[in-house]
Amino acid sequence: MEYELVEKRVKELLEVVDKEKYPETYNMLENFLDEWFGDLCEFWSEVMESDKKYPIEPNVAKLIEEILLDEIKENNHNAMCDLGSLYYNGRLNGVKDYKKAVYYYEMSAKLGNRQATENLGYCYYHGRLGE
């Protein structure tokens, strides 16, 4: 996803994100506009770690999912693993989806992502998809 589009969307998000409920996310969005010089991988990583006591704010989650899916089209194995983690932990919408998590972990692992392989092992060991 192009930086300019993300920048536009972040400006829109600052109008709707509840600063009291999601203070870390709100500050991260403000910082993105003020001083962002990194790549989008760093951006979505920071969002994933912000305000962890809640699912990611729904409007922000939609943007992050779009960014990750766009990166996945480019075979970004880190994006695959991260999207799997968001589904595993239920951070995208508050609902854990182990089937989707395993799907993205498997994609990432096939491209050699060690963390995705480890996450898959955890899913299988703990029977996240059944027996």
CSV table of N, CA, C and O in Angstrom, one decimal:
chain,number,residue,atom,x,y,z
A,1,MET,N,0.9,-1.2,0.0
A,1,MET,CA,0.0,0.0,0.0
A,1,MET,C,0.9,1.2,0.0
A,1,MET,O,1.9,1.3,0.7
A,2,GLU,N,0.6,2.2,-0.8
A,2,GLU,CA,1.4,3.4,-0.9
A,2,GLU,C,1.3,4.3,0.4
A,2,GLU,O,0.2,4.4,1.0
A,3,TYR,N,2.4,4.9,0.7
A,3,TYR,CA,2.5,5.7,1.9
A,3,TYR,C,1.5,6.8,1.9
A,3,TYR,O,0.9,7.0,2.9
A,4,GLU,N,1.3,7.4,0.8
A,4,GLU,CA,0.3,8.6,0.7
A,4,GLU,C,-1.1,8.1,1.1
A,4,GLU,O,-1.8,8.8,1.7
A,5,LEU,N,-1.5,6.9,0.6
A,5,LEU,CA,-2.8,6.4,1.0
A,5,LEU,C,-2.9,6.1,2.4
A,5,LEU,O,-3.9,6.4,3.1
A,6,VAL,N,-1.9,5.5,3.0
A,6,VAL,CA,-1.9,5.2,4.4
A,6,VAL,C,-1.9,6.5,5.2
A,6,VAL,O,-2.7,6.7,6.2
A,7,GLU,N,-1.2,7.5,4.8
A,7,GLU,CA,-1.2,8.8,5.5
A,7,GLU,C,-2.6,9.4,5.5
A,7,GLU,O,-3.0,9.9,6.5
A,8,LYS,N,-3.3,9.4,4.3
A,8,LYS,CA,-4.6,9.9,4.2
A,8,LYS,C,-5.5,9.1,5.2
A,8,LYS,O,-6.3,9.7,5.9
A,9,ARG,N,-5.4,7.8,5.2
A,9,ARG,CA,-6.3,7.0,6.1
A,9,ARG,C,-6.0,7.3,7.6
A,9,ARG,O,-6.9,7.3,8.4
A,10,VAL,N,-4.7,7.5,7.9
A,10,VAL,CA,-4.3,7.8,9.3
A,10,VAL,C,-5.0,9.1,9.7
A,10,VAL,O,-5.5,9.2,10.8
A,11,LYS,N,-5.0,10.1,8.9
A,11,LYS,CA,-5.6,11.4,9.2
A,11,LYS,C,-7.1,11.1,9.5
A,11,LYS,O,-7.7,11.7,10.4
A,12,GLU,N,-7.8,10.3,8.7
A,12,GLU,CA,-9.2,10.0,8.9
A,12,GLU,C,-9.4,9.3,10.2
A,12,GLU,O,-10.3,9.5,11.0
A,13,LEU,N,-8.4,8.4,10.6
A,13,LEU,CA,-8.5,7.6,11.8
A,13,LEU,C,-8.4,8.5,13.0
A,13,LEU,O,-9.1,8.2,14.0
A,14,LEU,N,-7.6,9.5,13.0
A,14,LEU,CA,-7.5,10.4,14.1
A,14,LEU,C,-8.8,11.1,14.4
A,14,LEU,O,-9.0,11.5,15.6
A,15,GLU,N,-9.7,11.2,13.5
A,15,GLU,CA,-11.0,11.8,13.7
A,15,GLU,C,-12.0,10.8,14.4
A,15,GLU,O,-13.0,11.3,15.0
A,16,VAL,N,-11.7,9.5,14.4
A,16,VAL,CA,-12.7,8.5,14.9
A,16,VAL,C,-12.2,7.7,16.0
A,16,VAL,O,-13.0,7.1,16.8
A,17,VAL,N,-10.9,7.6,16.2
A,17,VAL,CA,-10.3,6.7,17.3
A,17,VAL,C,-10.5,7.4,18.6
A,17,VAL,O,-10.3,8.6,18.8
A,18,ASP,N,-11.1,6.7,19.6
A,18,ASP,CA,-11.3,7.1,20.9
A,18,ASP,C,-10.0,7.3,21.7
A,18,ASP,O,-9.4,6.2,22.1
A,19,LYS,N,-9.5,8.5,21.9
A,19,LYS,CA,-8.2,8.8,22.5
A,19,LYS,C,-8.1,8.3,23.9
A,19,LYS,O,-7.1,7.9,24.4
A,20,GLU,N,-9.3,8.2,24.6
A,20,GLU,CA,-9.3,7.8,26.0
A,20,GLU,C,-9.1,6.3,26.1
A,20,GLU,O,-8.4,5.7,27.0
A,21,LYS,N,-9.8,5.5,25.2
A,21,LYS,CA,-9.8,4.1,25.3
A,21,LYS,C,-8.5,3.5,24.6
A,21,LYS,O,-8.0,2.5,25.1
A,22,TYR,N,-8.1,4.2,23.6
A,22,TYR,CA,-6.9,3.7,22.8
A,22,TYR,C,-5.8,4.8,22.8
A,22,TYR,O,-5.4,5.2,21.8
A,23,PRO,N,-5.3,5.1,24.0
A,23,PRO,CA,-4.3,6.2,24.0
A,23,PRO,C,-3.0,5.9,23.3
A,23,PRO,O,-2.4,6.7,22.6
A,24,GLU,N,-2.5,4.6,23.4
A,24,GLU,CA,-1.2,4.3,22.7
A,24,GLU,C,-1.4,4.3,21.2
A,24,GLU,O,-0.6,4.8,20.5
A,25,THR,N,-2.6,3.7,20.8
A,25,THR,CA,-2.8,3.7,19.3
A,25,THR,C,-3.0,5.1,18.8
A,25,THR,O,-2.4,5.5,17.7
A,26,TYR,N,-3.7,6.0,19.5
A,26,TYR,CA,-3.9,7.4,19.1
A,26,TYR,C,-2.5,8.1,19.0
A,26,TYR,O,-2.3,8.7,18.0
A,27,ASN,N,-1.7,7.9,20.0
A,27,ASN,CA,-0.4,8.6,19.9
A,27,ASN,C,0.5,8.0,18.8
A,27,ASN,O,1.2,8.8,18.1
A,28,MET,N,0.4,6.7,18.5
A,28,MET,CA,1.1,6.1,17.4
A,28,MET,C,0.7,6.7,16.1
A,28,MET,O,1.5,7.0,15.2
A,29,LEU,N,-0.6,6.9,15.9
A,29,LEU,CA,-1.2,7.5,14.7
A,29,LEU,C,-0.7,8.9,14.5
A,29,LEU,O,-0.3,9.3,13.4
A,30,GLU,N,-0.7,9.7,15.6
A,30,GLU,CA,-0.2,11.0,15.6
A,30,GLU,C,1.3,11.1,15.2
A,30,GLU,O,1.7,11.9,14.3
A,31,ASN,N,2.1,10.2,15.8
A,31,ASN,CA,3.5,10.1,15.5
A,31,ASN,C,3.7,9.7,14.0
A,31,ASN,O,4.7,10.2,13.4
A,32,PHE,N,2.9,8.9,13.5
A,32,PHE,CA,3.0,8.5,12.1
A,32,PHE,C,3.0,9.7,11.2
A,32,PHE,O,3.8,9.9,10.3
A,33,LEU,N,2.0,10.6,11.5
A,33,LEU,CA,1.9,11.8,10.7
A,33,LEU,C,3.0,12.8,10.9
A,33,LEU,O,3.5,13.5,10.0
A,34,ASP,N,3.5,12.9,12.2
A,34,ASP,CA,4.5,13.9,12.5
A,34,ASP,C,5.9,13.5,12.1
A,34,ASP,O,6.7,14.4,11.7
A,35,GLU,N,6.3,12.2,12.2
A,35,GLU,CA,7.7,11.9,12.1
A,35,GLU,C,8.0,10.6,11.5
A,35,GLU,O,9.0,10.0,11.7
A,36,TRP,N,7.1,10.0,10.7
A,36,TRP,CA,7.3,8.7,10.2
A,36,TRP,C,8.2,8.7,9.0
A,36,TRP,O,7.9,9.3,8.0
A,37,PHE,N,9.3,7.9,9.2
A,37,PHE,CA,10.2,7.8,8.1
A,37,PHE,C,10.6,6.3,7.8
A,37,PHE,O,11.4,6.0,7.0
A,38,GLY,N,9.9,5.4,8.6
A,38,GLY,CA,10.2,4.0,8.5
A,38,GLY,C,9.3,3.4,7.4
A,38,GLY,O,8.6,4.1,6.6
A,39,ASP,N,9.3,2.1,7.4
A,39,ASP,CA,8.5,1.4,6.4
A,39,ASP,C,7.2,1.0,7.1
A,39,ASP,O,7.0,1.1,8.3
A,40,LEU,N,6.3,0.5,6.3
A,40,LEU,CA,4.9,0.2,6.8
A,40,LEU,C,5.0,-1.0,7.7
A,40,LEU,O,4.1,-1.2,8.6
A,41,CYS,N,6.0,-1.9,7.5
A,41,CYS,CA,6.2,-3.0,8.4
A,41,CYS,C,6.3,-2.6,9.9
A,41,CYS,O,5.7,-3.2,10.8
A,42,GLU,N,7.1,-1.5,10.1
A,42,GLU,CA,7.3,-1.0,11.4
A,42,GLU,C,6.0,-0.4,12.0
A,42,GLU,O,5.7,-0.6,13.1
A,43,PHE,N,5.2,0.2,11.1
A,43,PHE,CA,4.0,0.8,11.5
A,43,PHE,C,3.0,-0.2,12.0
A,43,PHE,O,2.4,-0.1,13.1
A,44,TRP,N,2.8,-1.3,11.2
A,44,TRP,CA,1.8,-2.3,11.6
A,44,TRP,C,2.3,-3.0,12.9
A,44,TRP,O,1.5,-3.4,13.7
A,45,SER,N,3.6,-3.2,13.0
A,45,SER,CA,4.1,-3.9,14.2
A,45,SER,C,3.8,-3.0,15.4
A,45,SER,O,3.5,-3.6,16.5
A,46,GLU,N,4.0,-1.7,15.3
A,46,GLU,CA,3.7,-0.9,16.5
A,46,GLU,C,2.2,-0.9,16.8
A,46,GLU,O,1.8,-0.9,18.0
A,47,VAL,N,1.3,-0.9,15.8
A,47,VAL,CA,-0.1,-1.0,16.1
A,47,VAL,C,-0.4,-2.3,16.8
A,47,VAL,O,-1.2,-2.3,17.7
A,48,MET,N,0.2,-3.4,16.3
A,48,MET,CA,-0.1,-4.7,16.9
A,48,MET,C,0.2,-4.7,18.4
A,48,MET,O,-0.4,-5.5,19.2
A,49,GLU,N,1.2,-3.9,18.8
A,49,GLU,CA,1.6,-3.9,20.2
A,49,GLU,C,0.9,-2.9,21.1
A,49,GLU,O,1.1,-2.8,22.3
A,50,SER,N,0.2,-2.0,20.5
A,50,SER,CA,-0.4,-0.9,21.2
A,50,SER,C,-1.8,-1.3,21.8
A,50,SER,O,-2.5,-2.1,21.3
A,51,ASP,N,-2.1,-0.7,23.0
A,51,ASP,CA,-3.3,-1.0,23.7
A,51,ASP,C,-3.7,-2.4,23.7
A,51,ASP,O,-4.9,-2.8,23.3
A,52,LYS,N,-2.9,-3.3,24.2
A,52,LYS,CA,-3.1,-4.7,24.1
A,52,LYS,C,-4.2,-5.3,25.0
A,52,LYS,O,-4.6,-6.4,24.8
A,53,LYS,N,-4.7,-4.5,25.9
A,53,LYS,CA,-5.8,-5.0,26.7
A,53,LYS,C,-7.2,-5.0,25.9
A,53,LYS,O,-8.1,-5.6,26.4
A,54,TYR,N,-7.2,-4.4,24.7
A,54,TYR,CA,-8.3,-4.4,23.8
A,54,TYR,C,-8.0,-5.0,22.5
A,54,TYR,O,-6.8,-5.0,22.1
A,55,PRO,N,-9.0,-5.5,21.8
A,55,PRO,CA,-8.7,-5.8,20.3
A,55,PRO,C,-8.3,-4.4,19.7
A,55,PRO,O,-8.6,-3.4,20.2
A,56,ILE,N,-7.6,-4.5,18.6
A,56,ILE,CA,-7.3,-3.3,17.9
A,56,ILE,C,-8.5,-2.5,17.5
A,56,ILE,O,-9.5,-3.1,17.1
A,57,GLU,N,-8.5,-1.2,17.7
A,57,GLU,CA,-9.7,-0.4,17.3
A,57,GLU,C,-10.2,-0.8,16.0
A,57,GLU,O,-9.3,-0.9,15.0
A,58,PRO,N,-11.5,-1.0,15.8
A,58,PRO,CA,-12.0,-1.6,14.5
A,58,PRO,C,-11.6,-0.8,13.2
A,58,PRO,O,-11.2,-1.5,12.3
A,59,ASN,N,-11.6,0.5,13.2
A,59,ASN,CA,-11.2,1.2,12.0
A,59,ASN,C,-9.7,1.0,11.7
A,59,ASN,O,-9.3,0.9,10.6
A,60,VAL,N,-8.9,1.0,12.8
A,60,VAL,CA,-7.5,0.8,12.7
A,60,VAL,C,-7.2,-0.6,12.2
A,60,VAL,O,-6.3,-0.9,11.4
A,61,ALA,N,-7.9,-1.6,12.8
A,61,ALA,CA,-7.8,-3.0,12.4
A,61,ALA,C,-8.0,-3.2,10.9
A,61,ALA,O,-7.3,-3.9,10.3
A,62,LYS,N,-9.0,-2.5,10.4
A,62,LYS,CA,-9.3,-2.6,9.0
A,62,LYS,C,-8.1,-2.2,8.1
A,62,LYS,O,-7.7,-2.8,7.2
A,63,LEU,N,-7.5,-1.0,8.5
A,63,LEU,CA,-6.4,-0.5,7.8
A,63,LEU,C,-5.2,-1.5,7.9
A,63,LEU,O,-4.6,-1.8,6.9
A,64,ILE,N,-4.9,-2.0,9.1
A,64,ILE,CA,-3.8,-2.9,9.3
A,64,ILE,C,-4.0,-4.1,8.5
A,64,ILE,O,-3.1,-4.6,7.8
A,65,GLU,N,-5.2,-4.7,8.5
A,65,GLU,CA,-5.5,-5.9,7.7
A,65,GLU,C,-5.3,-5.6,6.2
A,65,GLU,O,-4.7,-6.4,5.5
A,66,GLU,N,-5.7,-4.5,5.7
A,66,GLU,CA,-5.5,-4.1,4.3
A,66,GLU,C,-4.0,-4.0,4.0
A,66,GLU,O,-3.6,-4.5,2.9
A,67,ILE,N,-3.2,-3.4,4.9
A,67,ILE,CA,-1.8,-3.3,4.6
A,67,ILE,C,-1.2,-4.6,4.6
A,67,ILE,O,-0.4,-4.9,3.7
A,68,LEU,N,-1.5,-5.5,5.6
A,68,LEU,CA,-0.9,-6.8,5.6
A,68,LEU,C,-1.3,-7.6,4.4
A,68,LEU,O,-0.5,-8.3,3.8
A,69,LEU,N,-2.6,-7.6,4.0
A,69,LEU,CA,-3.0,-8.3,2.8
A,69,LEU,C,-2.3,-7.8,1.5
A,69,LEU,O,-1.9,-8.6,0.6
A,70,ASP,N,-2.1,-6.5,1.5
A,70,ASP,CA,-1.3,-6.0,0.3
A,70,ASP,C,0.1,-6.5,0.3
A,70,ASP,O,0.7,-6.8,-0.7
A,71,GLU,N,0.7,-6.5,1.5
A,71,GLU,CA,2.1,-7.0,1.6
A,71,GLU,C,2.1,-8.5,1.3
A,71,GLU,O,3.1,-9.0,0.7
A,72,ILE,N,1.1,-9.3,1.7
A,72,ILE,CA,1.1,-10.7,1.4
A,72,ILE,C,1.0,-11.0,-0.1
A,72,ILE,O,1.7,-11.9,-0.6
A,73,LYS,N,0.4,-10.1,-0.8
A,73,LYS,CA,0.4,-10.2,-2.3
A,73,LYS,C,1.8,-10.1,-2.9
A,73,LYS,O,2.1,-10.7,-3.9
A,74,GLU,N,2.7,-9.5,-2.1
A,74,GLU,CA,4.1,-9.3,-2.5
A,74,GLU,C,4.9,-10.4,-1.9
A,74,GLU,O,6.2,-10.3,-1.9
A,75,ASN,N,4.3,-11.4,-1.3
A,75,ASN,CA,5.0,-12.6,-0.7
A,75,ASN,C,5.8,-12.1,0.5
A,75,ASN,O,6.9,-12.7,0.8
A,76,ASN,N,5.4,-11.2,1.3
A,76,ASN,CA,6.0,-10.8,2.5
A,76,ASN,C,5.7,-11.8,3.6
A,76,ASN,O,4.6,-11.8,4.1
A,77,HIS,N,6.7,-12.6,3.9
A,77,HIS,CA,6.4,-13.7,4.9
A,77,HIS,C,6.2,-13.1,6.3
A,77,HIS,O,5.5,-13.7,7.1
A,78,ASN,N,6.8,-12.0,6.6
A,78,ASN,CA,6.5,-11.4,7.9
A,78,ASN,C,5.1,-10.9,8.1
A,78,ASN,O,4.4,-11.1,9.1
A,79,ALA,N,4.5,-10.4,7.0
A,79,ALA,CA,3.1,-9.9,7.0
A,79,ALA,C,2.2,-11.2,7.2
A,79,ALA,O,1.2,-11.1,7.9
A,80,MET,N,2.5,-12.3,6.5
A,80,MET,CA,1.8,-13.5,6.7
A,80,MET,C,1.7,-13.9,8.1
A,80,MET,O,0.7,-14.3,8.7
A,81,CYS,N,2.9,-14.0,8.7
A,81,CYS,CA,3.0,-14.4,10.1
A,81,CYS,C,2.3,-13.5,11.0
A,81,CYS,O,1.6,-13.9,12.0
A,82,ASP,N,2.4,-12.2,10.8
A,82,ASP,CA,1.8,-11.2,11.7
A,82,ASP,C,0.3,-11.2,11.6
A,82,ASP,O,-0.4,-11.2,12.6
A,83,LEU,N,-0.2,-11.4,10.3
A,83,LEU,CA,-1.7,-11.5,10.2
A,83,LEU,C,-2.2,-12.8,10.9
A,83,LEU,O,-3.2,-12.8,11.6
A,84,GLY,N,-1.4,-13.9,10.8
A,84,GLY,CA,-1.8,-15.1,11.5
A,84,GLY,C,-1.8,-14.9,13.0
A,84,GLY,O,-2.8,-15.3,13.7
A,85,SER,N,-0.9,-14.1,13.5
A,85,SER,CA,-0.9,-13.8,14.9
A,85,SER,C,-2.1,-13.0,15.4
A,85,SER,O,-2.6,-13.2,16.4
A,86,LEU,N,-2.4,-12.0,14.5
A,86,LEU,CA,-3.6,-11.2,14.8
A,86,LEU,C,-4.9,-12.1,14.9
A,86,LEU,O,-5.7,-11.9,15.8
A,87,TYR,N,-5.0,-13.0,14.0
A,87,TYR,CA,-6.2,-13.9,14.0
A,87,TYR,C,-6.1,-14.9,15.2
A,87,TYR,O,-7.1,-15.1,15.9
A,88,TYR,N,-4.9,-15.3,15.5
A,88,TYR,CA,-4.7,-16.3,16.6
A,88,TYR,C,-5.1,-15.6,18.0
A,88,TYR,O,-5.7,-16.2,18.8
A,89,ASN,N,-4.6,-14.4,18.1
A,89,ASN,CA,-4.9,-13.7,19.4
A,89,ASN,C,-6.2,-12.9,19.5
A,89,ASN,O,-6.6,-12.4,20.5
A,90,GLY,N,-6.9,-12.9,18.3
A,90,GLY,CA,-8.2,-12.2,18.3
A,90,GLY,C,-8.1,-10.7,18.3
A,90,GLY,O,-9.1,-10.0,18.7
A,91,ARG,N,-6.9,-10.1,18.0
A,91,ARG,CA,-6.7,-8.7,18.1
A,91,ARG,C,-7.4,-7.9,17.0
A,91,ARG,O,-7.7,-6.7,17.1
A,92,LEU,N,-7.7,-8.6,15.8
A,92,LEU,CA,-8.4,-7.9,14.7
A,92,LEU,C,-9.8,-7.5,15.0
A,92,LEU,O,-10.3,-6.4,14.7
A,93,ASN,N,-10.6,-8.4,15.6
A,93,ASN,CA,-12.0,-8.2,15.8
A,93,ASN,C,-12.5,-8.7,17.1
A,93,ASN,O,-13.7,-8.8,17.4
A,94,GLY,N,-11.6,-9.1,18.0
A,94,GLY,CA,-12.0,-9.6,19.3
A,94,GLY,C,-12.3,-11.1,19.3
A,94,GLY,O,-12.7,-11.6,20.4
A,95,VAL,N,-12.2,-11.7,18.2
A,95,VAL,CA,-12.6,-13.2,18.1
A,95,VAL,C,-11.4,-13.9,17.5
A,95,VAL,O,-10.8,-13.6,16.5
A,96,LYS,N,-11.0,-15.0,18.3
A,96,LYS,CA,-9.9,-15.8,17.8
A,96,LYS,C,-10.3,-16.6,16.6
A,96,LYS,O,-11.4,-17.2,16.7
A,97,ASP,N,-9.5,-16.7,15.6
A,97,ASP,CA,-9.8,-17.6,14.4
A,97,ASP,C,-8.6,-18.4,14.1
A,97,ASP,O,-7.7,-18.0,13.4
A,98,TYR,N,-8.5,-19.6,14.8
A,98,TYR,CA,-7.3,-20.4,14.6
A,98,TYR,C,-7.2,-21.0,13.2
A,98,TYR,O,-6.1,-21.1,12.7
A,99,LYS,N,-8.3,-21.2,12.5
A,99,LYS,CA,-8.2,-21.7,11.1
A,99,LYS,C,-7.5,-20.7,10.2
A,99,LYS,O,-6.6,-21.0,9.5
A,100,LYS,N,-7.9,-19.4,10.3
A,100,LYS,CA,-7.2,-18.4,9.5
A,100,LYS,C,-5.7,-18.2,10.0
A,100,LYS,O,-4.8,-18.0,9.2
A,101,ALA,N,-5.5,-18.3,11.3
A,101,ALA,CA,-4.2,-18.1,11.8
A,101,ALA,C,-3.3,-19.2,11.2
A,101,ALA,O,-2.2,-18.9,10.7
A,102,VAL,N,-3.7,-20.4,11.3
A,102,VAL,CA,-2.9,-21.5,10.7
A,102,VAL,C,-2.7,-21.4,9.2
A,102,VAL,O,-1.6,-21.6,8.7
A,103,TYR,N,-3.7,-20.9,8.5
A,103,TYR,CA,-3.6,-20.7,7.1
A,103,TYR,C,-2.4,-19.7,6.8
A,103,TYR,O,-1.6,-20.0,5.9
A,104,TYR,N,-2.4,-18.6,7.5
A,104,TYR,CA,-1.3,-17.6,7.3
A,104,TYR,C,0.0,-18.0,7.8
A,104,TYR,O,1.1,-17.8,7.2
A,105,TYR,N,0.0,-18.8,8.9
A,105,TYR,CA,1.3,-19.3,9.4
A,105,TYR,C,1.9,-20.3,8.4
A,105,TYR,O,3.1,-20.3,8.2
A,106,GLU,N,1.0,-21.2,7.8
A,106,GLU,CA,1.5,-22.1,6.8
A,106,GLU,C,2.1,-21.4,5.6
A,106,GLU,O,3.2,-21.8,5.1
A,107,MET,N,1.4,-20.4,5.1
A,107,MET,CA,2.0,-19.6,4.0
A,107,MET,C,3.3,-19.1,4.3
A,107,MET,O,4.3,-19.2,3.5
A,108,SER,N,3.5,-18.5,5.5
A,108,SER,CA,4.7,-17.9,5.9
A,108,SER,C,5.8,-18.9,6.1
A,108,SER,O,7.0,-18.7,5.7
A,109,ALA,N,5.4,-20.0,6.8
A,109,ALA,CA,6.4,-21.1,7.0
A,109,ALA,C,7.0,-21.6,5.7
A,109,ALA,O,8.2,-22.0,5.6
A,110,LYS,N,6.1,-21.8,4.7
A,110,LYS,CA,6.6,-22.3,3.4
A,110,LYS,C,7.7,-21.4,2.8
A,110,LYS,O,8.5,-21.8,2.0
A,111,LEU,N,7.6,-20.1,3.2
A,111,LEU,CA,8.6,-19.2,2.7
A,111,LEU,C,9.8,-19.1,3.6
A,111,LEU,O,10.7,-18.2,3.5
A,112,GLY,N,9.9,-19.9,4.7
A,112,GLY,CA,11.0,-20.0,5.5
A,112,GLY,C,11.0,-19.1,6.8
A,112,GLY,O,12.0,-19.0,7.5
A,113,ASN,N,9.8,-18.6,7.1
A,113,ASN,CA,9.7,-17.8,8.3
A,113,ASN,C,9.7,-18.7,9.6
A,113,ASN,O,8.9,-19.5,9.8
A,114,ARG,N,10.8,-18.6,10.3
A,114,ARG,CA,11.0,-19.4,11.5
A,114,ARG,C,9.9,-19.2,12.6
A,114,ARG,O,9.5,-20.2,13.2
A,115,GLN,N,9.5,-18.0,12.8
A,115,GLN,CA,8.5,-17.7,13.8
A,115,GLN,C,7.2,-18.3,13.4
A,115,GLN,O,6.5,-18.9,14.3
A,116,ALA,N,6.8,-18.3,12.2
A,116,ALA,CA,5.6,-18.9,11.7
A,116,ALA,C,5.6,-20.4,11.9
A,116,ALA,O,4.6,-21.0,12.3
A,117,THR,N,6.8,-21.0,11.7
A,117,THR,CA,7.0,-22.5,11.9
A,117,THR,C,6.8,-22.8,13.4
A,117,THR,O,6.1,-23.8,13.7
A,118,GLU,N,7.3,-22.0,14.2
A,118,GLU,CA,7.2,-22.2,15.7
A,118,GLU,C,5.7,-22.0,16.1
A,118,GLU,O,5.2,-22.8,16.9
A,119,ASN,N,5.0,-21.0,15.5
A,119,ASN,CA,3.6,-20.7,15.8
A,119,ASN,C,2.8,-21.9,15.4
A,119,ASN,O,1.8,-22.3,16.1
A,120,LEU,N,3.1,-22.5,14.2
A,120,LEU,CA,2.3,-23.6,13.7
A,120,LEU,C,2.5,-24.8,14.7
A,120,LEU,O,1.5,-25.5,15.0
A,121,GLY,N,3.7,-25.0,15.1
A,121,GLY,CA,4.0,-26.1,16.1
A,121,GLY,C,3.1,-26.0,17.3
A,121,GLY,O,2.6,-26.9,17.8
A,122,TYR,N,3.1,-24.7,17.8
A,122,TYR,CA,2.2,-24.5,19.0
A,122,TYR,C,0.8,-24.8,18.7
A,122,TYR,O,0.1,-25.4,19.5
A,123,CYS,N,0.3,-24.3,17.5
A,123,CYS,CA,-1.1,-24.6,17.2
A,123,CYS,C,-1.4,-26.1,17.1
A,123,CYS,O,-2.4,-26.6,17.6
A,124,TYR,N,-0.5,-26.8,16.5
A,124,TYR,CA,-0.7,-28.3,16.4
A,124,TYR,C,-0.6,-29.0,17.7
A,124,TYR,O,-1.4,-29.9,18.1
A,125,TYR,N,0.4,-28.6,18.5
A,125,TYR,CA,0.7,-29.2,19.8
A,125,TYR,C,-0.5,-29.1,20.7
A,125,TYR,O,-0.9,-30.0,21.4
A,126,HIS,N,-1.1,-27.9,20.7
A,126,HIS,CA,-2.2,-27.6,21.6
A,126,HIS,C,-3.6,-27.8,20.9
A,126,HIS,O,-4.6,-27.5,21.5
A,127,GLY,N,-3.6,-28.5,19.8
A,127,GLY,CA,-4.8,-28.9,19.1
A,127,GLY,C,-5.8,-27.7,18.8
A,127,GLY,O,-7.0,-27.9,18.9
A,128,ARG,N,-5.2,-26.6,18.3
A,128,ARG,CA,-6.1,-25.5,18.0
A,128,ARG,C,-7.1,-25.7,16.9
A,128,ARG,O,-8.1,-25.0,16.8
A,129,LEU,N,-6.8,-26.7,16.1
A,129,LEU,CA,-7.8,-27.1,15.0
A,129,LEU,C,-8.5,-28.4,15.3
A,129,LEU,O,-9.1,-29.0,14.4
A,130,GLY,N,-8.4,-28.9,16.5
A,130,GLY,CA,-9.0,-30.2,16.8
A,130,GLY,C,-7.9,-31.2,17.1
A,130,GLY,O,-6.7,-30.8,17.4
A,131,GLU,N,-8.2,-32.4,17.0
A,131,GLU,CA,-7.2,-33.5,17.2
A,131,GLU,C,-6.0,-33.4,16.4
A,131,GLU,O,-6.0,-33.1,15.2
